[in-house]
XYZ file of C-alpha atoms in Angstrom:
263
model
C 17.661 11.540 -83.960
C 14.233 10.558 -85.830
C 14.931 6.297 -85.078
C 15.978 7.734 -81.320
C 12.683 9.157 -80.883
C 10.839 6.499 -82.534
C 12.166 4.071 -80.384
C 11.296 6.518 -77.279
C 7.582 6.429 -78.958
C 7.521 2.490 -78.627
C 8.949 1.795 -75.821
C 5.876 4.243 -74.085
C 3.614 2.586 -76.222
C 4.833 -1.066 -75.014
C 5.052 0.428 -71.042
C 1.564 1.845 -71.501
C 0.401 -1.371 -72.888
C 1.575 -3.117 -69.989
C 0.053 -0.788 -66.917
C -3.060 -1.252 -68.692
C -3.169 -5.151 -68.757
C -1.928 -4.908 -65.190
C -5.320 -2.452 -64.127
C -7.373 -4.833 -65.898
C -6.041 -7.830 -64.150
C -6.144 -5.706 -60.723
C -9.716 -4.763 -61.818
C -10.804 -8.478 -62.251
C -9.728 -9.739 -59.099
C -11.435 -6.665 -57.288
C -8.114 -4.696 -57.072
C -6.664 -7.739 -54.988
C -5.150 -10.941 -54.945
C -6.743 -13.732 -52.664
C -4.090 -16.036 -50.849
C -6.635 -18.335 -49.920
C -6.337 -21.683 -51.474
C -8.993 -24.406 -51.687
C -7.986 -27.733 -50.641
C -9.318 -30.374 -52.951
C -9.385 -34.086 -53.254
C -9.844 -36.289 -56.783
C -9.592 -39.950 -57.240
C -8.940 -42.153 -59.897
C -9.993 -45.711 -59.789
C -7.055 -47.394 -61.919
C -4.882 -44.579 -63.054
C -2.435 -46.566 -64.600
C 1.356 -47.275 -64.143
C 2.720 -44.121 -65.390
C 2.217 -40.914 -63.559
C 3.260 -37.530 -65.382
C 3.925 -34.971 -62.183
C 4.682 -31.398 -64.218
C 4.752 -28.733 -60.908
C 5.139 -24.916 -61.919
C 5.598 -23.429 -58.336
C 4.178 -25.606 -55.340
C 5.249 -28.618 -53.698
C 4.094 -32.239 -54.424
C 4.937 -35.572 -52.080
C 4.178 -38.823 -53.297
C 3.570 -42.023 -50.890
C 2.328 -45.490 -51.239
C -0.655 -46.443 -49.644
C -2.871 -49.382 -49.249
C -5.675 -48.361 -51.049
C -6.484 -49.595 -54.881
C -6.913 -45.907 -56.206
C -4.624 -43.117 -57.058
C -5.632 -40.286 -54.252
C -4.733 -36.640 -54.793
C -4.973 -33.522 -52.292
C -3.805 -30.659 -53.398
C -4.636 -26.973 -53.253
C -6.203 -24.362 -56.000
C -6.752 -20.579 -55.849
C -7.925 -18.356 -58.579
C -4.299 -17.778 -59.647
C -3.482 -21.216 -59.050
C -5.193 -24.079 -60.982
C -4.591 -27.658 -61.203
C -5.236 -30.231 -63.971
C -5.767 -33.678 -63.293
C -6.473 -36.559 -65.703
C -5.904 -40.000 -66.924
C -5.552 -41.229 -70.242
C -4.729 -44.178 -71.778
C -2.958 -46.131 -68.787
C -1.157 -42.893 -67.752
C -2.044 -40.538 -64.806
C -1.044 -36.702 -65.514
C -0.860 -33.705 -62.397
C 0.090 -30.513 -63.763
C -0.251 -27.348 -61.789
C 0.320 -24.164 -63.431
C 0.286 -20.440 -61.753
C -1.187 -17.533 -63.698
C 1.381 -14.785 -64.320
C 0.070 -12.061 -62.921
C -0.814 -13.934 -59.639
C 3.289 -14.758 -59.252
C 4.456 -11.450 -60.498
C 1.865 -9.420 -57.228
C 1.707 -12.225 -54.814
C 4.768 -14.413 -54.806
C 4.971 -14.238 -51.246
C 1.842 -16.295 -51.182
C 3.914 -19.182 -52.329
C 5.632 -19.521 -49.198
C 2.061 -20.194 -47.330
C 1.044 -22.331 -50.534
C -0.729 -25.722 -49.019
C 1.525 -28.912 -50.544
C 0.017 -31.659 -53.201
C 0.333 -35.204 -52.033
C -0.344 -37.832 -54.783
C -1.234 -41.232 -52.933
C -0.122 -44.498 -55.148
C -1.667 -48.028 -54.719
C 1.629 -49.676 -53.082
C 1.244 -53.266 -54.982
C 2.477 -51.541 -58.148
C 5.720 -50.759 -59.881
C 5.379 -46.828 -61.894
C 7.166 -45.254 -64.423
C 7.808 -41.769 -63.348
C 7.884 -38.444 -65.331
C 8.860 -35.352 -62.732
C 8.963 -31.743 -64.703
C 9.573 -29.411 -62.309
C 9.269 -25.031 -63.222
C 10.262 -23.937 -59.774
C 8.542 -26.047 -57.295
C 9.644 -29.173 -55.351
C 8.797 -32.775 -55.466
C 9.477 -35.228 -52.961
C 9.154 -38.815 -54.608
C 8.695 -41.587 -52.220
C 10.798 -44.243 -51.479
C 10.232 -47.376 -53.604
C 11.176 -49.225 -56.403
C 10.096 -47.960 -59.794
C 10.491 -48.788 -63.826
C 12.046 -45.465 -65.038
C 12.223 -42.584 -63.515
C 12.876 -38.881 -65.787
C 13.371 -36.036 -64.150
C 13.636 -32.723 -65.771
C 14.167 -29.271 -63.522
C 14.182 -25.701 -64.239
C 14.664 -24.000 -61.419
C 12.830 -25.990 -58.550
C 14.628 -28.856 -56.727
C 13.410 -32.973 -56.913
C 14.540 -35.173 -53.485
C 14.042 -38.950 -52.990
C 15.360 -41.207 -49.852
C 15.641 -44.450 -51.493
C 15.161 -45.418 -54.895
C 15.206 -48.381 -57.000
C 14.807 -48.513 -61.049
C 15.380 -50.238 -63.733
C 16.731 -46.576 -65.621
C 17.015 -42.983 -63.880
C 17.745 -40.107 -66.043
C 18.267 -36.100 -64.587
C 18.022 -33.391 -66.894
C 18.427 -29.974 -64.419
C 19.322 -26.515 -66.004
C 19.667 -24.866 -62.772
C 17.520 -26.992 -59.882
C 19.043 -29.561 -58.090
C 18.523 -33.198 -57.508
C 18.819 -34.501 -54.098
C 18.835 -38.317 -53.586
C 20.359 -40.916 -50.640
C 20.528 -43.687 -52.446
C 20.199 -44.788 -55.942
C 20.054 -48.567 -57.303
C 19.703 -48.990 -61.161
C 21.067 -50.315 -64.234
C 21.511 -47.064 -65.754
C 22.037 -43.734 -64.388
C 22.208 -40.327 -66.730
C 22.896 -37.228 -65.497
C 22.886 -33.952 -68.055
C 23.391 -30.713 -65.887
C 23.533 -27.453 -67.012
C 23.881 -24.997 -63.968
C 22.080 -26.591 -61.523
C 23.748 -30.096 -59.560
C 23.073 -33.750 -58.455
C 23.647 -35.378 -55.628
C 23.860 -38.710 -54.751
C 24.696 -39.702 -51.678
C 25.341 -43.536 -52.714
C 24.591 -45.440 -55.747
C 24.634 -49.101 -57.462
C 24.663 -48.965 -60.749
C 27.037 -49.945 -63.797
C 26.033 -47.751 -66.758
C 26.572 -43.928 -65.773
C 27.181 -41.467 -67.732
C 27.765 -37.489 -66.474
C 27.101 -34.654 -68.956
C 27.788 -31.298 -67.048
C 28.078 -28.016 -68.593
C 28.606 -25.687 -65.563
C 27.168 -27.514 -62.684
C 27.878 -30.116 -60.679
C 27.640 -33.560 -59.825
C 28.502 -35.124 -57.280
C 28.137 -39.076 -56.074
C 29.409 -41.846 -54.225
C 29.285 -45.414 -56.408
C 29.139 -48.515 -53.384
C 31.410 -50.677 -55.635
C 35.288 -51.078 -56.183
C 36.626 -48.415 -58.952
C 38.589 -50.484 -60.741
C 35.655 -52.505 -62.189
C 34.878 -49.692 -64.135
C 36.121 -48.536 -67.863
C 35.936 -44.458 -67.228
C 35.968 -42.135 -70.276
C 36.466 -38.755 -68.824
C 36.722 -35.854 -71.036
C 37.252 -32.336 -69.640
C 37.623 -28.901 -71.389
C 37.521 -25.618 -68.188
C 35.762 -27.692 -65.703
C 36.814 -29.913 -62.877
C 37.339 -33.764 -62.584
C 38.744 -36.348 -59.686
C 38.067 -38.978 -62.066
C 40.444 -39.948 -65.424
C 40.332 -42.668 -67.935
C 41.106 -46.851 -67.023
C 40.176 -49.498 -68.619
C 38.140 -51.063 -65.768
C 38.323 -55.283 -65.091
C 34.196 -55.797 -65.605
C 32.729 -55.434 -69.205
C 29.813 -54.220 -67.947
C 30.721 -51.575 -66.030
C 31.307 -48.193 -67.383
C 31.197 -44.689 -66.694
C 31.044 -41.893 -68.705
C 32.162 -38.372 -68.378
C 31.883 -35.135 -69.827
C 32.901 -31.691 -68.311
C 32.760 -27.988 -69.804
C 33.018 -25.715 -67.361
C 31.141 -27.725 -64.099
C 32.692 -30.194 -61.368
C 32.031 -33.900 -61.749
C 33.376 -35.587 -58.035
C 33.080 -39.172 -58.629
C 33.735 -41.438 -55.025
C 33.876 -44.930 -54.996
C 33.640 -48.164 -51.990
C 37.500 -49.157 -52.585
């Protein structure tokens, strides 16, 4: 009985604890939350050819341009704050969202003005996407490497051309039309991928309970398929495929891999 009402005692303690940051916070925005956001614009003269996107909860767009510097509009509220900055050859965006501004005024979000990250067109970027639970539209282009890593938001390109392209989702999604590469990873935990069409003869397809799902524009049987599959769901199984430089790679837990192919 004496632990029972010692736990009773804490658990007031940790409640009380928590109303009273919450009428401080309320206190120190004058018992309200703005929803107005400050549009603001930052340039970098070089920026370098790696850009670092890392979006908590708004929406950024990329898109090529024919100017010589990196160009960013994006918005910023007192809940809402962007950091921008370039260091050694490498251009960083991150914006992050104050907890207490999410938790009162997540409807805000919906009315949230989008980022839009203008690149120099004449060169060729590796790209870093994190994504928390916002979106990012990458533009069509060719690119080095492209990384993208999801939580909850969702990442969607048109066309896109790289040298390596590697999706890491827990339980986003990954939207793409059509990929061209010489290697393609994807490593899914509950979220998905999909490709509409893709190029590319190095893939390999971790899923744990998610999806994937793409169509490969070449003939099957050039590929060597390892397909292993423990509760989950595969149309693919394992040949021994007529190019040596063509493989694909699966692994399935408790997801669905759909694998298509030209022919």
């Amino acid at each position: 009985m004496k632990t029972v009402i010692k736990s009773l005692i804490i658990g007031i303690v940790i409640a009380a604890i928590g109303v009273a940051i919450i009428l401080i916070t309320l206190a120190a925005n004058d018992w309200k939350f703005k929803t107005d956001y400050e549009i603001k614009t930052a340039e970098f003269e070089y920026g370098g050819l790696s850009v670092v996107i890392d979006s908590d909860a708004n929406t950024v767009k990329t898109e090529f341009y024919d100017g010589d510097k990196i160009e960013v509009t994006y918005p910023e509220s007192k809940g809402f704050r962007t950091e921008i900055s370039e260091n050694s050859g490498k251009f960083i965006f991150r914006s992050k969202t104050k907890w207490y501004y999410s938790f009162f005024n997540w409807r805000s979000f919906w009315n949230m003005p989008e980022t839009v990250i203008k690149l120099p067109k004449d060169r060729v970027y590796d790209i870093s996407v994190k994504i928390g639970a916002g979106s990012v539209y990458l533009a069509d282009g060719e690119y080095k490497n492209v990384n993208i890593n999801i939580d909850a938001g969702a990442f969607n390109c048109g066309t896109l051309d790289c040298d390596r392209l590697v999706c890491d989702v827990d339980a986003g999604k990954i939207n793409i039309n059509s990929v061209s590469a010489n290697y393609l990873e994807c490593d899914v935990d509950a979220g998905g991928v999909e490709i509409t069409k893709t190029a590319c003869p190095e893939i390999l397809i971790d899923v744990d309970a998610g999806g994937v799902k793409m169509y490969i524009d070449e003939l099957k049987s050039l590929y060597s398929i390892s397909a292993k599959v423990h509760a989950g769901k595969c149309n693919v199984s394992a040949q021994t495929g007529t190019s040596a430089n063509h493989k694909i790679d699966v692994k399935v837990d408790a997801g669905k891999v759909e694998v298509n192919f030209a022919g």
